[in-house]
PDB file of C-alpha atoms in Angstrom:
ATOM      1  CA  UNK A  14     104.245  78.063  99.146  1.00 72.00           C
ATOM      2  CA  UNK A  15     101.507  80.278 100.477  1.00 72.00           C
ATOM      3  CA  UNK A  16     100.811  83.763  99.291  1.00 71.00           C
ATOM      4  CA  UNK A  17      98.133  85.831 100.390  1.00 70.00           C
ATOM      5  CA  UNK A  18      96.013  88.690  98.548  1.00 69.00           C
ATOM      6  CA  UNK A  19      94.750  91.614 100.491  1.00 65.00           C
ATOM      7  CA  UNK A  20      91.361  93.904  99.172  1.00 64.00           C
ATOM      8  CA  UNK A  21      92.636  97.617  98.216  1.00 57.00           C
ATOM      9  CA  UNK A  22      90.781 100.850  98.433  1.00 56.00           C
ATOM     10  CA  UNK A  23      93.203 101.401  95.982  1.00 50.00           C
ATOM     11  CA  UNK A  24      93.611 100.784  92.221  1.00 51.00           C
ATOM     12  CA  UNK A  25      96.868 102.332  90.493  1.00 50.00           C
ATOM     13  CA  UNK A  26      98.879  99.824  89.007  1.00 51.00           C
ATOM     14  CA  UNK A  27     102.749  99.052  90.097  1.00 51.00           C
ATOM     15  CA  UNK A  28     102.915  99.528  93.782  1.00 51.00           C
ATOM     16  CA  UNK A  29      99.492  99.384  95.296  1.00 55.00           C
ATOM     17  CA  UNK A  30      99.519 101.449  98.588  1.00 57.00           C
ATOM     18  CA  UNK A  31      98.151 104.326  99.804  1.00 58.00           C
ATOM     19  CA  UNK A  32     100.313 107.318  97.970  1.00 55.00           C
ATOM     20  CA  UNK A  33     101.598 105.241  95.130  1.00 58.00           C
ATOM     21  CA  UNK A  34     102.953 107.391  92.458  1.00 57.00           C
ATOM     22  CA  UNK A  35     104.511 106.385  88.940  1.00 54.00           C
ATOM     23  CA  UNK A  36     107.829 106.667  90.570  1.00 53.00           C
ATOM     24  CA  UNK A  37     106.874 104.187  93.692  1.00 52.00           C
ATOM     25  CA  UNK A  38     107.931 106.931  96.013  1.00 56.00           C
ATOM     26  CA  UNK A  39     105.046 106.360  98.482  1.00 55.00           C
ATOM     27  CA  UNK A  40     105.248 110.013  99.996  1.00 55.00           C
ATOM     28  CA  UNK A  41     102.071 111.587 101.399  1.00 54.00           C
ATOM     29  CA  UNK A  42     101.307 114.523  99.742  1.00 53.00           C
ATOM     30  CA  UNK A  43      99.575 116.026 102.466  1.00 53.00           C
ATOM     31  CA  UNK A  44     101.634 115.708 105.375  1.00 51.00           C
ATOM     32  CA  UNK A  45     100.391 115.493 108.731  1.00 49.00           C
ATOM     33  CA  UNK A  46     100.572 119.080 110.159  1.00 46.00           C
ATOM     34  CA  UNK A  47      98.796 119.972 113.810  1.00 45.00           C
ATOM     35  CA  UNK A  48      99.375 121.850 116.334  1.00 45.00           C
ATOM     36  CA  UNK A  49      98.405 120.550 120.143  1.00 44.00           C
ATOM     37  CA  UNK A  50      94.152 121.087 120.276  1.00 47.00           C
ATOM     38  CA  UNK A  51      93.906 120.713 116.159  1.00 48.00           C
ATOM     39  CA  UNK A  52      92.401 118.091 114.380  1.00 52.00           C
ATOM     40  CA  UNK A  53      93.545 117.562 110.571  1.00 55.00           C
ATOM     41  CA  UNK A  54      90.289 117.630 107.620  1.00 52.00           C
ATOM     42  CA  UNK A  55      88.678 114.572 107.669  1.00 52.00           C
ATOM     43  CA  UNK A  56      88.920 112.949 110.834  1.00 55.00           C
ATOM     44  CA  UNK A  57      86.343 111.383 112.417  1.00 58.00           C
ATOM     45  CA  UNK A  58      85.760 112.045 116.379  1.00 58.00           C
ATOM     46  CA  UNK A  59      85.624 108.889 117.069  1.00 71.00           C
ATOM     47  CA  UNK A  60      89.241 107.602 115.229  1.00 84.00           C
ATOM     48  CA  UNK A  61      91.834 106.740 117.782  1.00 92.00           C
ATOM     49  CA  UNK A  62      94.513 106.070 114.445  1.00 93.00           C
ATOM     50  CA  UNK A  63      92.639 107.248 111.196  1.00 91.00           C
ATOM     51  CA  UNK A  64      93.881 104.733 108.159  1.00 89.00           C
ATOM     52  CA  UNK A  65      94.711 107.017 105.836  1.00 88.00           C
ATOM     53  CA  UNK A  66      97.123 108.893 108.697  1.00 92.00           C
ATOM     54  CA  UNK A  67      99.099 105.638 108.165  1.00 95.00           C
ATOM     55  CA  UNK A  68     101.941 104.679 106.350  1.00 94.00           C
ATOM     56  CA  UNK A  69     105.399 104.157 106.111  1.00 94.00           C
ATOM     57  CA  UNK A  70     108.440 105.916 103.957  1.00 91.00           C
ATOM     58  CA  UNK A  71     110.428 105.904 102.172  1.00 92.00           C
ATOM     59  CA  UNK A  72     108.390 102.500 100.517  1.00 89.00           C
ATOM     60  CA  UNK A  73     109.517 100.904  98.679  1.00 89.00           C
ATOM     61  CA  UNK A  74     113.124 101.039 100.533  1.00 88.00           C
ATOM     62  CA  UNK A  75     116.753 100.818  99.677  1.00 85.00           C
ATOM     63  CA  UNK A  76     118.390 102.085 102.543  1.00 85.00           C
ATOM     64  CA  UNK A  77     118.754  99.971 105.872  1.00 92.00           C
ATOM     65  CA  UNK A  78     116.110 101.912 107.716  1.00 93.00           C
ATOM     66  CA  UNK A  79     112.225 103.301 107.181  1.00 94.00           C
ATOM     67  CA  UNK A  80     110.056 105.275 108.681  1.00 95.00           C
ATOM     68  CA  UNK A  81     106.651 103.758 110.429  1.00 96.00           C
ATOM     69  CA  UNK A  82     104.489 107.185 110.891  1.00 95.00           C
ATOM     70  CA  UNK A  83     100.653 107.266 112.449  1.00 95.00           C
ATOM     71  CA  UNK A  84      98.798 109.886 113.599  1.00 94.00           C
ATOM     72  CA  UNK A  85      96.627 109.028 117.022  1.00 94.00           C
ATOM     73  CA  UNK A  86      93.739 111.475 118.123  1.00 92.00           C
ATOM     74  CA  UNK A  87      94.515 110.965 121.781  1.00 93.00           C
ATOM     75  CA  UNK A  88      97.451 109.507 123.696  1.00 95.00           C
ATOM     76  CA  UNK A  89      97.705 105.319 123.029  1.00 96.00           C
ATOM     77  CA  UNK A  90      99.708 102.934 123.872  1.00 97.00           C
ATOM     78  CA  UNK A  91     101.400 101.674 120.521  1.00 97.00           C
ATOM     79  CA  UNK A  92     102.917  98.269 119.367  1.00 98.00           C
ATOM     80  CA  UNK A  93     104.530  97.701 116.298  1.00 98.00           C
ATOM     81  CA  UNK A  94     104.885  93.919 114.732  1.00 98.00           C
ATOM     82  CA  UNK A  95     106.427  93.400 111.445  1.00 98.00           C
ATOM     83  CA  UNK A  96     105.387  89.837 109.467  1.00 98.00           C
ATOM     84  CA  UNK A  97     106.738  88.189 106.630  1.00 96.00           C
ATOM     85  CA  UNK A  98     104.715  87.534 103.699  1.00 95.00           C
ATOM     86  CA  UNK A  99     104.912  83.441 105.687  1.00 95.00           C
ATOM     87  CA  UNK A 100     103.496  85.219 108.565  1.00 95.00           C
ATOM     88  CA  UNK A 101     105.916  84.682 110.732  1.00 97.00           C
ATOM     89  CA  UNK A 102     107.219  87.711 113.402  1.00 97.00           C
ATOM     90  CA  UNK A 103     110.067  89.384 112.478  1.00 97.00           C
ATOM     91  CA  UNK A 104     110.319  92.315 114.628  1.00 97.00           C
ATOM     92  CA  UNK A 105     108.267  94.050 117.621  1.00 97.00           C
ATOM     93  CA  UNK A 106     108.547  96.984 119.228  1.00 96.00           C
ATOM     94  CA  UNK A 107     107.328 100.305 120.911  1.00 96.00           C
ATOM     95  CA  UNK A 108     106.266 103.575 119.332  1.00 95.00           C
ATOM     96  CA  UNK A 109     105.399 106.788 120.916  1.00 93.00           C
ATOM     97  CA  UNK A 110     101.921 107.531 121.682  1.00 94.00           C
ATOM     98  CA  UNK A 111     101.366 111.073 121.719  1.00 93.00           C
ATOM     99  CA  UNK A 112      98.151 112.770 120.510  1.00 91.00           C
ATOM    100  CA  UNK A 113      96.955 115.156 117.920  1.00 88.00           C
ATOM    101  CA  UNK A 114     100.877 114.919 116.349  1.00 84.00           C
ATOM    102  CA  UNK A 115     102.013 112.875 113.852  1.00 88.00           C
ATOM    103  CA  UNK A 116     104.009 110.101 115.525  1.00 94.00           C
ATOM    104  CA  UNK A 117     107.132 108.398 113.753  1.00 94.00           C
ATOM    105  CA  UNK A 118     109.152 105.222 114.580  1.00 95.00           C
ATOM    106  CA  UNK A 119     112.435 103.948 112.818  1.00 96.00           C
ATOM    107  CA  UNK A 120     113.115 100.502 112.386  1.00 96.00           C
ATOM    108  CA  UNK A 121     116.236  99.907 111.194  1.00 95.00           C
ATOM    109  CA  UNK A 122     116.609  97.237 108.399  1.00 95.00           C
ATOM    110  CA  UNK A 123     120.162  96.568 108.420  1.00 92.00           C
ATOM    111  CA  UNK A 124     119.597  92.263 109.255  1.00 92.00           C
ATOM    112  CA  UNK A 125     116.247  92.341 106.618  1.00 95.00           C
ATOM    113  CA  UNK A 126     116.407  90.796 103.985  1.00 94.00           C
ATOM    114  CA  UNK A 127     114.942  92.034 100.679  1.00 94.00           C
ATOM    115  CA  UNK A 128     111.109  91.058 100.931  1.00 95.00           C
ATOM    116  CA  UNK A 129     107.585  92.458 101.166  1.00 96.00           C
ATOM    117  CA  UNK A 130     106.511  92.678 105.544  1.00 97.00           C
ATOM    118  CA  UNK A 131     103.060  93.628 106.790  1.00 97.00           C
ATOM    119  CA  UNK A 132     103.307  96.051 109.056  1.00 97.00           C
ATOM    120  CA  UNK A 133     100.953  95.611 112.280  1.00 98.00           C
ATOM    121  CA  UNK A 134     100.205  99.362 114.068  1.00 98.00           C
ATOM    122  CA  UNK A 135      98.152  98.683 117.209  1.00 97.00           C
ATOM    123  CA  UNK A 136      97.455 101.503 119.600  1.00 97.00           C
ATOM    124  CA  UNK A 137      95.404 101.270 122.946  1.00 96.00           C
ATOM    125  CA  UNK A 138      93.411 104.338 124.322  1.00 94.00           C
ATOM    126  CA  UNK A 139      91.024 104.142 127.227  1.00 91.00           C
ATOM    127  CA  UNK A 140      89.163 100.865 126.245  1.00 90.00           C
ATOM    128  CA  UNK A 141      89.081 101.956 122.487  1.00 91.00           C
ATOM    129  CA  UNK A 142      91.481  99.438 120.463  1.00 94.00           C
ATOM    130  CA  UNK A 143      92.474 100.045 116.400  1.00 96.00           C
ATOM    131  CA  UNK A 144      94.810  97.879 114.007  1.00 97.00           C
ATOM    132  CA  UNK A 145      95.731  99.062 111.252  1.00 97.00           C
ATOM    133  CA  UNK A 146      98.371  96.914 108.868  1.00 96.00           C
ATOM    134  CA  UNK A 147     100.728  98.436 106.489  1.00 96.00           C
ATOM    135  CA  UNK A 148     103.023  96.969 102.953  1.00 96.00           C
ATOM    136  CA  UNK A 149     106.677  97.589 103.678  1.00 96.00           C
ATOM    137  CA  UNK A 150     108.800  96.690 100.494  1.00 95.00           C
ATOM    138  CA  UNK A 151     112.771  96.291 101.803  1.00 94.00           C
ATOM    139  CA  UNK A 152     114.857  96.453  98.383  1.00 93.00           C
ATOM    140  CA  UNK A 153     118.936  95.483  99.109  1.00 86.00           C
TER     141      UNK A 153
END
């Protein structure tokens, strides 16, 4: 049995992810909202996909779908790979790459079984390159 422990910016207890609340609900109180030519507070010029513009919901998750969302600064090219806790691949896929928008992908749960996944968001932009890696708790 292996089992790895990942550093966090952030210390709540229960559910330790970016947006934890004392319900677990995981929902960003600050949703992404820009128009084409805006730039939400705090982002850095150089960000292709800012980290906290990351995340997935509803997380922890009892229905047989969630929602991957990512904000990207210019257009990318985006790849999605989902691990198991083993690290083993157990999904890959596209998601849209479209810029100064708040991008969302559904990936549909319905042959997961109940488990914590790390989430891998790559996206691709003119040479520039950023990973970012996500918790996804799937409750059935």
């Amino acid at each position: 049995l292996y089992m790895w422990d990942f550093a966090s910016q952030f210390d709540q207890s229960g559910w330790n992810q970016l947006y934890a609340d004392e319900l677990n609900s995981n929902r960003n109180p600050n949703p992404i909202i820009a128009g084409p030519g805006t730039t939400p507070a705090g982002l850095q010029e150089n960000d292709l996909m800012p980290e906290d513009m990351v995340y997935n919901w509803p997380n922890p998750n009892k229905e047989d779908f969630t929602f991957i969302r990512y904000f990207l600064s210019e257009p990318a090219r985006v790849t999605i790979k989902i691990f198991d806790m083993a690290g083993d691949l157990v999904d890959e896929f596209s998601g849209t790459g479209d810029s100064q928008s708040a991008n969302e992908v559904r990936w549909d749960l319905s042959g997961i079984q109940s488990g914590v996944y790390l989430g891998r968001i790559e996206a691709e932009a003119n040479g520039k390159s950023e990973v970012r890696i996500i918790k996804i708790a799937v409750v059935k």
